[in-house]
Coordinates of C-alpha atoms in Angstrom, one line a residue:
M1 CA -7.2 -113.8 216.7
S2 CA -6.4 -110.8 219.1
D3 CA -2.4 -109.7 220.0
S4 CA -3.0 -110.9 223.5
L5 CA -3.7 -114.6 221.9
L6 CA -0.3 -114.8 219.8
R7 CA 2.2 -116.4 221.5
L8 CA 6.1 -114.9 220.9
L9 CA 8.4 -117.5 219.5
P10 CA 11.7 -118.5 221.0
W11 CA 13.2 -117.5 217.4
T12 CA 13.5 -114.6 215.0
T13 CA 13.2 -114.5 211.3
P14 CA 16.2 -114.3 209.4
E15 CA 15.5 -110.5 209.4
G16 CA 15.6 -110.5 213.1
K17 CA 11.8 -109.7 213.7
P18 CA 9.9 -111.7 216.3
C19 CA 7.6 -114.8 215.5
Y20 CA 4.3 -115.4 216.5
L21 CA 2.4 -118.2 217.2
S22 CA -1.6 -118.2 216.8
S23 CA -2.9 -121.4 218.5
D24 CA -5.5 -122.1 220.9
N25 CA -3.4 -125.6 221.8
P26 CA -0.7 -125.1 223.9
R27 CA 0.1 -129.1 222.7
S28 CA 0.3 -128.5 219.3
M29 CA 3.4 -129.8 217.7
L30 CA 5.0 -126.2 217.1
S31 CA 3.7 -125.2 220.7
R32 CA 5.8 -128.1 222.0
L33 CA 8.9 -127.2 219.7
A34 CA 8.9 -123.8 221.3
D35 CA 8.6 -125.2 224.7
D36 CA 11.6 -127.6 224.0
L37 CA 13.6 -124.4 222.8
E38 CA 12.8 -122.5 225.7
E39 CA 13.9 -125.3 228.0
R40 CA 17.7 -125.4 226.0
Q41 CA 17.7 -122.0 226.1
I42 CA 17.5 -121.7 230.0
D43 CA 19.7 -124.7 230.3
S44 CA 22.4 -122.5 228.1
A45 CA 21.8 -119.4 230.0
E46 CA 22.9 -121.3 233.3
L47 CA 26.1 -122.6 231.9
V48 CA 27.0 -119.4 229.9
L49 CA 26.2 -117.6 233.3
E50 CA 28.6 -120.2 235.0
G51 CA 31.5 -119.5 232.8
S52 CA 30.8 -115.8 232.8
L53 CA 31.3 -115.9 236.3
A54 CA 34.4 -118.0 236.1
V55 CA 35.9 -115.6 233.5
L56 CA 35.1 -112.4 235.6
A57 CA 36.5 -114.2 239.2
D58 CA 39.5 -114.9 237.0
R59 CA 42.1 -111.8 237.2
A60 CA 44.1 -112.8 234.9
A61 CA 41.6 -113.4 232.0
G62 CA 42.2 -111.1 229.1
E63 CA 40.0 -108.5 227.2
R64 CA 39.4 -111.3 224.4
A65 CA 38.3 -114.0 227.2
V66 CA 35.9 -111.1 229.1
R67 CA 34.4 -109.8 225.6
F68 CA 33.7 -113.7 224.7
A69 CA 31.7 -114.0 228.3
L70 CA 29.9 -110.9 227.8
T71 CA 29.0 -111.6 224.4
R72 CA 27.8 -114.9 225.2
A73 CA 26.0 -113.3 228.2
A74 CA 24.0 -110.8 226.5
E75 CA 23.0 -113.2 223.8
S76 CA 21.6 -115.6 226.6
L77 CA 20.0 -112.8 228.6
G78 CA 18.0 -111.8 225.2
D79 CA 16.7 -115.4 225.0
V80 CA 15.6 -115.6 228.5
L81 CA 14.0 -112.0 228.1
R82 CA 12.2 -113.7 225.3
V83 CA 11.0 -116.5 227.4
A84 CA 9.8 -114.8 230.2
C85 CA 7.9 -112.2 227.9
S86 CA 6.3 -115.4 225.9
R87 CA 5.4 -116.8 229.3
G88 CA 4.3 -113.9 231.2
A89 CA 2.1 -112.8 228.2
R90 CA 0.5 -116.0 228.3
I91 CA 0.1 -116.4 232.4
G92 CA -1.2 -112.8 232.5
D93 CA -4.4 -111.8 230.7
D94 CA -3.4 -108.0 230.5
G95 CA -4.2 -107.7 226.6
A96 CA -0.7 -106.3 226.2
G97 CA 0.9 -109.8 224.9
A98 CA 4.7 -109.3 224.0
A99 CA 4.3 -105.6 223.7
H100 CA 5.7 -104.8 227.2
C101 CA 8.5 -106.8 226.2
G102 CA 10.5 -104.5 223.6
V103 CA 9.8 -107.3 221.0
E104 CA 7.7 -104.9 218.8
G105 CA 9.4 -103.6 215.5
E106 CA 12.8 -105.5 216.2

């Protein structure tokens, strides 16, 4: 199967390398599991954004709170970008797969 047909999954190996699914069935058990996790990651990112904005709006927030909010926001941004790249690769058929998403060689 060519790289353009590989689905970037919303998780990585224990070493932090990207995981891919090779399947022609978008309703397979693993595809549905990935879909569910992507939705949870997006929902979580919405909550993290809300919390981060609240910390940034609080002039009394200390360095620790700001660093925590920024760390969670960076993690969520990475998750959401991975979802966007995975979904974009599946709707666009330019043959690039996830190569334009910065996940190659992670």
